[in-house]
C-alpha angles and dihedrals in degrees: 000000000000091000091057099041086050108056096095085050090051100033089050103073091028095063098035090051088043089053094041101054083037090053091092091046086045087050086059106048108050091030097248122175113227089265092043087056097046089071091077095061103042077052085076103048090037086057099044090055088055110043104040096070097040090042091056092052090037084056094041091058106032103025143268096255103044092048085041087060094044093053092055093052099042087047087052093051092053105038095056086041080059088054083063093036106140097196149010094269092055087045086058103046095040085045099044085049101048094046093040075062098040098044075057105061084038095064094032078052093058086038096047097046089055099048090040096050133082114244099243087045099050106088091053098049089047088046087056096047098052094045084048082055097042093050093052090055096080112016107084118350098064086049096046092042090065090058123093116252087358094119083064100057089041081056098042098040083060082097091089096060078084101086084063087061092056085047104049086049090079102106113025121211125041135324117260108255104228114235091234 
């Protein structure tokens, strides 16, 4: 279950470090200036200060686990539209869209592991949660973002974030709010 709770806490460095080594190749294949490109990086902060806030009031109406589930599969959908983007502006919306999904579960992830745990337990499951995310930042996505056309395959190989989604579906309804 922590696997599953955790992908957006381990997706989310993973892909913004992905898009931000890939931003010069992107520069070169759809013919951006510096400021054009720089677009595609201030997506992702535009879209974290957004949908933080709507998202928590979203997952305080509707669940933890149910939004938890949306966001995967709303991540996954973007992500693999980026892979067919034709130009800068479809790489920005589909990016603004799959990371405003993704900053999501990263944040429901942090929320879920402290009302699902156990208090004594907590600091432990949080501990494993942020190392899981650390080591993600630099494995895979800087070497595959020097490669040519290899944004393409990381946005479209999202795809396998799904099986998070059937896993975090377990319970249904919300997570129990500890009383701590």
């Amino acid at each position: 279950m922590l696997l599953a709770i955790a992908s957006g806490t381990i997706l989310n460095p993973l892909n913004s470090s992905m898009i931000s080594v890939a931003v010069a190749r992107l520069q070169h294949v759809f013919h951006l200036t510096f400021a054009d490109a720089s677009w595609i990086i201030s997506t992702y902060y535009l879209s974290s200060a957004i949908a933080q806030p709507v998202m928590g009031k979203i997952a305080d109406r509707v669940g933890r686990k149910p939004l938890l589930t949306v966001t995967i599969i709303g991540y996954t959908i973007a992500s693999f539209l980026t892979a067919f983007s034709k130009g800068m502006v479809d790489f920005a919306i589909y990016q603004f869209i799959s990371h405003a999904f993704l900053t999501s579960e990263d944040v429901l992830s942090v929320i879920m592991v402290v009302e699902l745990t156990p208090e004594h337990k907590r600091g432990g499951a949080l501990a494993i949660l942020s190392s899981a995310a650390a080591i993600a930042r630099p494995s895979r996505s800087t070497r595959c973002a020097e490669r040519e056309g290899a944004w393409k395959r990381f946005t479209a190989s999202a795809s396998r974030s799904l099986p998070f989604a059937q896993a975090t579906d377990g319970g249904g309804g919300t997570a129990k709010r500890s009383k701590a």
